[in-house]
Coordinates of C-alpha atoms in Angstrom, one line a residue:
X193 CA 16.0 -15.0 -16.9
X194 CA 12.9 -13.6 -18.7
X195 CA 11.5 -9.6 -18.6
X196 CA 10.1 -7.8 -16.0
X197 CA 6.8 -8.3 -14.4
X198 CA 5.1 -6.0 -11.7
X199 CA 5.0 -8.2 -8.2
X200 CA 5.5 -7.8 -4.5
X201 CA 7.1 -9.9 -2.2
X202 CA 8.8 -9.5 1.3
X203 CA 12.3 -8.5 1.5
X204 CA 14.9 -10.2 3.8
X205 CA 14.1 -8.5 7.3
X206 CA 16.1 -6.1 8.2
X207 CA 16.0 -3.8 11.9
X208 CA 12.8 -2.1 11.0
X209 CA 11.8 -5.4 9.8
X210 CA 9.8 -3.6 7.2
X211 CA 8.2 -5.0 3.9
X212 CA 9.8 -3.9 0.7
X213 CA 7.6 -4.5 -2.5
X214 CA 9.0 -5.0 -6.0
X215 CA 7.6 -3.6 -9.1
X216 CA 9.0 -4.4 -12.5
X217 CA 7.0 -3.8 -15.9
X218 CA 4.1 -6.3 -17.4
X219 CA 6.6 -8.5 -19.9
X220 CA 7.9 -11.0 -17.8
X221 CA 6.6 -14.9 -17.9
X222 CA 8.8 -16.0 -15.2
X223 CA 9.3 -13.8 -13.0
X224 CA 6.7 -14.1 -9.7
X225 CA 4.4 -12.3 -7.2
X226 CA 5.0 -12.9 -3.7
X227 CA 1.4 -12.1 -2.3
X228 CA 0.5 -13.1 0.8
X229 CA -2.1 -15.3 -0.2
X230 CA -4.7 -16.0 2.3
X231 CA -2.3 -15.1 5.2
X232 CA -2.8 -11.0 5.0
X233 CA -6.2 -9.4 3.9
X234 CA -6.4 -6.0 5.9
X235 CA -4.1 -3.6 8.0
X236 CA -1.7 -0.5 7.4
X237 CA 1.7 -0.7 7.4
X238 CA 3.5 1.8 9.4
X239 CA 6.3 1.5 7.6
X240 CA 4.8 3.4 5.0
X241 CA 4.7 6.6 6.6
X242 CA 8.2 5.7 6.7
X243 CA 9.4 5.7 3.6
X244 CA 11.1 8.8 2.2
X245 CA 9.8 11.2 -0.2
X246 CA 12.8 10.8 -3.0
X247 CA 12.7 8.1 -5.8
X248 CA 16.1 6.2 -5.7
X249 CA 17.0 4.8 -9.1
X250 CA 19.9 1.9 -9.0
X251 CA 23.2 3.4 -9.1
X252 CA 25.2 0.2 -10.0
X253 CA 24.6 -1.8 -13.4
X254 CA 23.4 -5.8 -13.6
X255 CA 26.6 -5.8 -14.9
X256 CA 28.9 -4.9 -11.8
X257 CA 27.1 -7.1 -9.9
X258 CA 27.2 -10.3 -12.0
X259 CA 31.4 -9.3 -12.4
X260 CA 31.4 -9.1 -8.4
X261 CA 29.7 -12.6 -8.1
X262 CA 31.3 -14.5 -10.7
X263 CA 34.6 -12.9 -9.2
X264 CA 33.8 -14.3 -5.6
X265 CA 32.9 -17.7 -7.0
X266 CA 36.5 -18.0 -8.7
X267 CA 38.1 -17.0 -5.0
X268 CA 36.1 -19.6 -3.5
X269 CA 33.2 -17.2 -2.3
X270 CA 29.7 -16.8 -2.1
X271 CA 28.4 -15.4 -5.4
X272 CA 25.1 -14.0 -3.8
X273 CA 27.2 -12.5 -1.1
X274 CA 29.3 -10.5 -3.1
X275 CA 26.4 -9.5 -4.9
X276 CA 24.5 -8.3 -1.7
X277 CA 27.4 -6.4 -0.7
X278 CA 27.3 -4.5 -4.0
X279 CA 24.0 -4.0 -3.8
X280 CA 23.6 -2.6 -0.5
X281 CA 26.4 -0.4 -0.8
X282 CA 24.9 1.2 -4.5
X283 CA 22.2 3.1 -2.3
X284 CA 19.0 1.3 -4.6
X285 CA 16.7 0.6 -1.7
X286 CA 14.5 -1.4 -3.6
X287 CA 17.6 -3.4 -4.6
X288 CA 17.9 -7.1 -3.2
X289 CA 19.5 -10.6 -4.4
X290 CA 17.5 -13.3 -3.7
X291 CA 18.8 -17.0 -3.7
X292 CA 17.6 -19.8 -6.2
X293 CA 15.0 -21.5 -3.7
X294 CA 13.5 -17.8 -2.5
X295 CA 12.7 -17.0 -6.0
X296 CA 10.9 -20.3 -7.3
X297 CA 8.9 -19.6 -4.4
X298 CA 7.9 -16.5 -5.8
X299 CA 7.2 -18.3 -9.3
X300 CA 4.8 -20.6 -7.6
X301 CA 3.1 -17.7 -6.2
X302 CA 2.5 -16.5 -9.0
X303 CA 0.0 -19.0 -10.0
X304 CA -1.4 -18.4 -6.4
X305 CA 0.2 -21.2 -4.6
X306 CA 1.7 -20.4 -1.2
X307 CA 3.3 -22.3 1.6
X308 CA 1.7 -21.0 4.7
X309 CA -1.0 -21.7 7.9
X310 CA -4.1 -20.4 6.0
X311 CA -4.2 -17.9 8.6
X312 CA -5.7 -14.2 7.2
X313 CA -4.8 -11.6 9.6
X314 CA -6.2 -8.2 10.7
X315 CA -5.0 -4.6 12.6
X316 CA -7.4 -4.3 15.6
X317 CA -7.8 -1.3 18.0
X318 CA -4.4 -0.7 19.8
X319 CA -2.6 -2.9 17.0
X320 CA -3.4 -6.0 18.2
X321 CA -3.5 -8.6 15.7
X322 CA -6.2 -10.4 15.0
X323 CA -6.9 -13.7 12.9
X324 CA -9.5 -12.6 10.5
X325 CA -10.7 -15.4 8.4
X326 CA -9.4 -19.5 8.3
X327 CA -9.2 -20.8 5.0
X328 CA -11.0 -24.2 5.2
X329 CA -8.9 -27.5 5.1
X330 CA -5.7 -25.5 6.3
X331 CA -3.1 -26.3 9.5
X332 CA -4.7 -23.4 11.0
X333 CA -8.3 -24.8 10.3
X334 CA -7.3 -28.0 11.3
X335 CA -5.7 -26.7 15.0
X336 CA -9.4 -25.2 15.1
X337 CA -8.2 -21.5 15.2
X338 CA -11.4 -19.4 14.7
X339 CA -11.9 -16.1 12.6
X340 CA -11.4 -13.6 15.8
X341 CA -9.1 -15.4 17.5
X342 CA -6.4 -13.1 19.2
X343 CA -3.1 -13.6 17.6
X344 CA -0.6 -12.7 20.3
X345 CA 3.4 -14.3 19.3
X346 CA 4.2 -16.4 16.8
X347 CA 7.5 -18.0 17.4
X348 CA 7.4 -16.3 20.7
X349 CA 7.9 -12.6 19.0
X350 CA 4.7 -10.3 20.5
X351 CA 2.3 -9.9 17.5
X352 CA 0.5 -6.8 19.3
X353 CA 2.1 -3.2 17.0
X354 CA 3.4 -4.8 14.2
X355 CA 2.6 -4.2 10.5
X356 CA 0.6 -7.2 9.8
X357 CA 2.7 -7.5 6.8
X358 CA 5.2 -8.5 9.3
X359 CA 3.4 -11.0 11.0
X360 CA 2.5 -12.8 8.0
X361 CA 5.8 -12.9 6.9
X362 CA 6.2 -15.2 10.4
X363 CA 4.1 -17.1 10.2
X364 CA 4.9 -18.1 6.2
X365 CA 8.3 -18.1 7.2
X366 CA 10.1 -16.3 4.5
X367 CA 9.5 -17.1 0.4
X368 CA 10.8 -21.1 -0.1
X369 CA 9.8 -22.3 2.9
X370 CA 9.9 -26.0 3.6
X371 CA 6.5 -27.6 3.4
X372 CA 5.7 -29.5 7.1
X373 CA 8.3 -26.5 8.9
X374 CA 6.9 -25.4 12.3
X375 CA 5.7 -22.1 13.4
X376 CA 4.8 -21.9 17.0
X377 CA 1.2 -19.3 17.5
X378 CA 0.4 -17.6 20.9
X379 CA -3.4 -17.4 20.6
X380 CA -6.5 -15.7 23.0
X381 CA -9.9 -16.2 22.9
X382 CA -11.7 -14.3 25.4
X383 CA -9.6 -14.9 29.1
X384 CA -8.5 -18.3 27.0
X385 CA -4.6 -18.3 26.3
X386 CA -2.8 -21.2 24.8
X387 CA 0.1 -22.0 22.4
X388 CA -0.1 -24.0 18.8
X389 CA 2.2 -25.5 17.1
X390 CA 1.5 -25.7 13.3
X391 CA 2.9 -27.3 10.2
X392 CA 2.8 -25.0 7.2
X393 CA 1.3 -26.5 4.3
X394 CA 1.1 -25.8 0.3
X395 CA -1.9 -23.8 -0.2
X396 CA -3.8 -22.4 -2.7
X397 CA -4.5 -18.7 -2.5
X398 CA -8.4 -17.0 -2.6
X399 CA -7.2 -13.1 -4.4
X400 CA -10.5 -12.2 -4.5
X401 CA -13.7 -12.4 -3.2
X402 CA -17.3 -11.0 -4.3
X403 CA -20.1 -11.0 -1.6
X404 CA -23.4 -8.7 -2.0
X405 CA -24.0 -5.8 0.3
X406 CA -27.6 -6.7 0.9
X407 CA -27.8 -4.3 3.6
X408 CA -27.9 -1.6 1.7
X409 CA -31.0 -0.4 -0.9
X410 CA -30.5 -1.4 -3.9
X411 CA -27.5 -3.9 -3.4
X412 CA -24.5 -3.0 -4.0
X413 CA -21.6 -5.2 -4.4
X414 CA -18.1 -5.6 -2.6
X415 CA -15.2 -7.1 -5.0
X416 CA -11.9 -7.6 -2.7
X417 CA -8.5 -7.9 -4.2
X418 CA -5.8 -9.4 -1.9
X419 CA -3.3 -10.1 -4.9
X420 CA -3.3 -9.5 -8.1
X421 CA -1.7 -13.3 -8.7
X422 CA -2.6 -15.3 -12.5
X423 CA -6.4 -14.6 -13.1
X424 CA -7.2 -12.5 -10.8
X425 CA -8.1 -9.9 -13.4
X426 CA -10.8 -12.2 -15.0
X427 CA -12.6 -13.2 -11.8
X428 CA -12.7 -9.4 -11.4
X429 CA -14.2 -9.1 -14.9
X430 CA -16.4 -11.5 -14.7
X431 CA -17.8 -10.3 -11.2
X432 CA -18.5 -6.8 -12.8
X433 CA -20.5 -8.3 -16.0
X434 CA -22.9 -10.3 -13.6
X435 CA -23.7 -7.1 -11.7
X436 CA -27.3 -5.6 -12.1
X437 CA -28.1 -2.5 -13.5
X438 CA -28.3 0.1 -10.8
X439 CA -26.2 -1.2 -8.1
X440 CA -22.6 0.4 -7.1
X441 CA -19.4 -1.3 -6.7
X442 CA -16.9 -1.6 -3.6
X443 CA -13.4 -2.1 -4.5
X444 CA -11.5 -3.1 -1.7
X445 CA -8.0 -3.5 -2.4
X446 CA -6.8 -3.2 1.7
X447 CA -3.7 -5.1 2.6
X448 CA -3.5 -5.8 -0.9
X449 CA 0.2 -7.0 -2.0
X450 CA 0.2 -5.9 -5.3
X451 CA 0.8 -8.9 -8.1
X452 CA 1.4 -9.2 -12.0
X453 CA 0.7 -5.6 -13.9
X454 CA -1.0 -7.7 -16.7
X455 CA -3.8 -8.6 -14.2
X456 CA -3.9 -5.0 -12.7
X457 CA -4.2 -3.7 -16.1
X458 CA -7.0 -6.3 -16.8
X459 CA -8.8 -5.6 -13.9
X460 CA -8.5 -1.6 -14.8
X461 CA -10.4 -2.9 -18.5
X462 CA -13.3 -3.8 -15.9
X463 CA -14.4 -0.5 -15.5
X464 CA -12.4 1.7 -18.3
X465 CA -13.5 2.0 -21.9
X466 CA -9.4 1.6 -23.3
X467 CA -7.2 4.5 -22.8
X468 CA -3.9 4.7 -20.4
X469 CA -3.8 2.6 -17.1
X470 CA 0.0 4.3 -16.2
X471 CA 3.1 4.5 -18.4
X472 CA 6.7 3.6 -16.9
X473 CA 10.2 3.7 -18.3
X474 CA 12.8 1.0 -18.2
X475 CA 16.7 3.3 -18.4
X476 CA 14.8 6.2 -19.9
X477 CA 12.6 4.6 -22.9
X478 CA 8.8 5.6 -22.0
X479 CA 6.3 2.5 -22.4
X480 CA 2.8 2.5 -22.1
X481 CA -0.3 0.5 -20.3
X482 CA -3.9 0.9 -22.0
X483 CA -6.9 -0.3 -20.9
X484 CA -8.9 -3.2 -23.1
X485 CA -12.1 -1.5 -24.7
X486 CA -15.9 -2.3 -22.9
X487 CA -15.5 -1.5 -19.6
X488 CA -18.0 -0.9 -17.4
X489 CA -18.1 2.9 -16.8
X490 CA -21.4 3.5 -16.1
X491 CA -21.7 1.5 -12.3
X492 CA -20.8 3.9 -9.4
X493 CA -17.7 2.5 -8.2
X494 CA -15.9 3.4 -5.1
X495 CA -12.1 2.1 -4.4
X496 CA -11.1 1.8 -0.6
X497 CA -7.5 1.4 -0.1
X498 CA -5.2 1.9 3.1
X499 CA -1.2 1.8 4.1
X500 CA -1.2 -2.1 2.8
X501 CA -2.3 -1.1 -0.2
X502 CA 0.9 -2.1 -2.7
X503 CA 2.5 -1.5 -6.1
X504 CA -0.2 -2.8 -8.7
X505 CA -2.7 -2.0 -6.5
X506 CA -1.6 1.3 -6.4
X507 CA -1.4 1.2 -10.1
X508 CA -4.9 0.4 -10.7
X509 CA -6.2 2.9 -7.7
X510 CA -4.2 6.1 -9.5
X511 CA -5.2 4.9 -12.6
X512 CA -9.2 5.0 -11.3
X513 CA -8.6 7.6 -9.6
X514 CA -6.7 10.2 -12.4
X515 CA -9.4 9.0 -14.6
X516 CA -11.9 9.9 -12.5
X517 CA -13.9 6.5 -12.8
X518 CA -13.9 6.1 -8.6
X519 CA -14.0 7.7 -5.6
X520 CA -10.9 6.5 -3.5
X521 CA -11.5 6.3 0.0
X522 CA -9.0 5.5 3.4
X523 CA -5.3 6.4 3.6
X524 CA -2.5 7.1 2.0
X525 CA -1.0 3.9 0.3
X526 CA 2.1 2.6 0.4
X527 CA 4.2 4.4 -2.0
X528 CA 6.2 1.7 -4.6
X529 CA 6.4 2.4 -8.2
X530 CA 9.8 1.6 -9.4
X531 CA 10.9 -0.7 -11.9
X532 CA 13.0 -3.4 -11.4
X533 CA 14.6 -6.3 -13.6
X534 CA 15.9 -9.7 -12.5
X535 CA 19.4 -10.7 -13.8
X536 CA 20.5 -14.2 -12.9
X537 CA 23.9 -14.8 -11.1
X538 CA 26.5 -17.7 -11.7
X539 CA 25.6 -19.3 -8.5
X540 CA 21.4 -19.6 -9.5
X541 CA 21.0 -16.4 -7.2
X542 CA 18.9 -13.4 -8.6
X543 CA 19.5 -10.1 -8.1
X544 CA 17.2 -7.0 -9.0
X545 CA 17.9 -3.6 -9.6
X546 CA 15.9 -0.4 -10.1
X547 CA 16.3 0.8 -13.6
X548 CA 13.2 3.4 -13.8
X549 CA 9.7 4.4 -12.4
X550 CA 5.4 4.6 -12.9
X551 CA 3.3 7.4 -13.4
X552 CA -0.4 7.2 -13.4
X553 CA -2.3 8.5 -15.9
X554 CA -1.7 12.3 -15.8
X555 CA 1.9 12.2 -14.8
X556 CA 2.1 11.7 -11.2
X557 CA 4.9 9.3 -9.3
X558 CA 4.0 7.0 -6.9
X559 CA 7.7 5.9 -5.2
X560 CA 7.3 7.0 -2.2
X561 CA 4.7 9.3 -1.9
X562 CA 1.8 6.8 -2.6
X563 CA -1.8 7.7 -3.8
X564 CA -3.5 10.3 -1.4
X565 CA -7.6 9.1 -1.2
X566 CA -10.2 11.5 -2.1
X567 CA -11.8 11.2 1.1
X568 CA -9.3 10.5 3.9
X569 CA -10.1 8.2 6.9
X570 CA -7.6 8.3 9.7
X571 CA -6.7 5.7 12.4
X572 CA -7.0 2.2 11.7
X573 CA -10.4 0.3 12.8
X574 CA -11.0 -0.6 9.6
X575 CA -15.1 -0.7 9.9
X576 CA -15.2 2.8 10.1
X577 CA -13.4 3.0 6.9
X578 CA -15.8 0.9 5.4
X579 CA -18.7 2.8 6.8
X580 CA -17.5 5.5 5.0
X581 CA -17.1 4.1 1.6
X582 CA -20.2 2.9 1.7
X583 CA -21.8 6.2 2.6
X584 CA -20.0 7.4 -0.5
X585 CA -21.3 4.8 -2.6
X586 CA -24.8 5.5 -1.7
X587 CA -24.2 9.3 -2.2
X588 CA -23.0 8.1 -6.0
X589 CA -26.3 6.2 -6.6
X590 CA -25.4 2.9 -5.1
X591 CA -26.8 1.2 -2.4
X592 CA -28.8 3.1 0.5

């Protein structure tokens, strides 16, 4: 099993069938990102509010665990069961064991591959859920499900006040999912209600997108960031070198999942000249994460975030943010920045344990508090949010 990488992925669902993100350091060339791919783009997780205040370090060794699995396996056992048992009882609740085919789906995520619908989903007024954008050539596309389309159940569980985290994970079905599984959609459009059955698909994954704000005097360009999976960084940094002189930048990193540090850290060299991005410690030895040299720091730049808004992502936003390189506009994010590392069990299992924790560039954690925006927007119609990071931009010299 190689190093630790920064990614975030879905946990097994538990009662509160909430999302629990993993965040490990930048070394790691195996370990994976479980974004959500074109599935998720925008919505706050409740969850988040959620989460307590403390930062829980692991309180049981790789160690222990690997004994308590290899121990089962010699009575006959489940390894990975033994293992989960150990975990849960350690009180690490960013803990978890995932099996063999759970975790090369995360490795093929990692090169932004997915098995999914193609569906991106949204948080509407009242929490309904709405389908957002199609990617083209998908099941979903396919079914002719439209960008707006209500999304009421999926597998007949009401889609209406969940975290859209959590209906993404039903429609995808859980990490190693079988390509050609079926997922059954309750959809409305307008007084139109039917049912579709779909067959998931391998898909490839769009982490970001650049459009032009033409709207606005002079332009100003929006860069959004669903994942941070395997090149994200360079699209990013090749999106701020084609932009003109004069115009601001949108950052929208909403519903975004987090993804490999290397890429957050890359993307941060888009608009730092060097210097520190965060440091984090691994059982008490401080590391560092600098910034590349030639950044753009001269385009107004504005960073819009909300309750989806993950791990890396939050990485890069306190990083921004401490530096004071952006204005960070929405709500609170998500709070996760704890380390953990993957150790392989007998059985091809992995479990991962926290062994430490992030701090942005001048000292503060993230685990469980999250990143506070400069400029707060509550509730969660997400076009008012918008509005009013574009109003910022313009007040910072870009657009009108």
């Amino acid at each position: 099993m190689s190093g630790p990488c920064l990614f975030v992925r879905p946990r097994r669902i538990r009662r509160g069938a909430t999302l629990t993100v993993v965040f490990v350091s930048v070394l790691a060339t195996g370990a994976a990102v479980g974004s959500w791919g074109a599935e998720a783009e925008d919505g706050r997780d409740p969850a988040a509010a959620r989460i307590p205040s403390r930062s829980v370090s692991s309180t049981v060794e790789s160690d222990e665990v690997k004994a308590a699995a290899a121990q089962a396996e010699e009575d006959g056992k489940s390894g990975s069961k033994a293992a989960r048992e150990v975990v849960s009882r350690s009180g690490d609740r960013w803990g978890a064991v995932y099996s063999a085919r759970e975790y090369e789906g995360f490795r093929r995520n990692l090169d932004g591959e997915y098995v999914g619908v193609g569906i991106s989903a949204r948080v509407g007024p009242g929490g309904r859920i709405a389908v957002d954008r199609v990617q083209p050539g998908s099941p979903a596309a396919k079914a002719g499900i439209r960008a707006g389309d209500r999304l009421r159940t999926v597998d007949g569980r009401p889609a209406t006040g969940r975290p859209v985290t959590e209906v993404v994970s039903w429609l995808r079905g859980g990490a190693g999912e079988a390509v050609g599984s079926r997922v059954e959609v309750g959809l409305r459009r307008g007084e139109h209600r039917w049912q579709q059955t779909l067959r998931r698909a391998k898909l490839a994954t769009e982490p970001v997108t650049v459009d032009r704000l033409t709207d606005q005097h002079p332009a100003a360009v929006r860069i959004k960031i669903d994942a941070f999976t395997r090149g994200a960084g360079d699209q990013v940094r090749r999106a701020v070198r084609a932009i003109h002189d004069g115009e601001g930048i949108l950052l929208d990193l909403r519903g975004n999942s987090g993804g490999l540090v290397s890429e957050a850290v890359t993307t941060a060299s888009s608009f730092l000249d060097g210097g520190l991005v965060a440091t984090y410690d691994v059982r008490g030895k401080q590391r560092v994460l600098e910034a590349r040299r030639g950044g753009d720091t001269d385009s107004p730049l504005v960073v819009l975030v909300d309750g989806g808004t993950m791990s890396a992502a939050e990485l890069l936003t306190g990083a921004l943010q401490d530096r004071r390189r952006a204005v960070v506009v929405g709500s609170r994010t998500f709070g996760k920045g704890s380390v953990q590392m993957p150790s392989e069990l007998p059985d091809g299992s992995v479990a991962e344990l926290t062994v430490g924790h992030y701090r942005t560039p001048t000292g503060r954690g993230v685990d469980g508090k999250g990143i506070t925006p400069d400029l707060s927007v509550r509730g969660d119609d997400e076009k008012s949010a918008e509005t009013r990071a574009r109003t910022v931009l313009s007040g910072l010299g870009g657009g009108s």
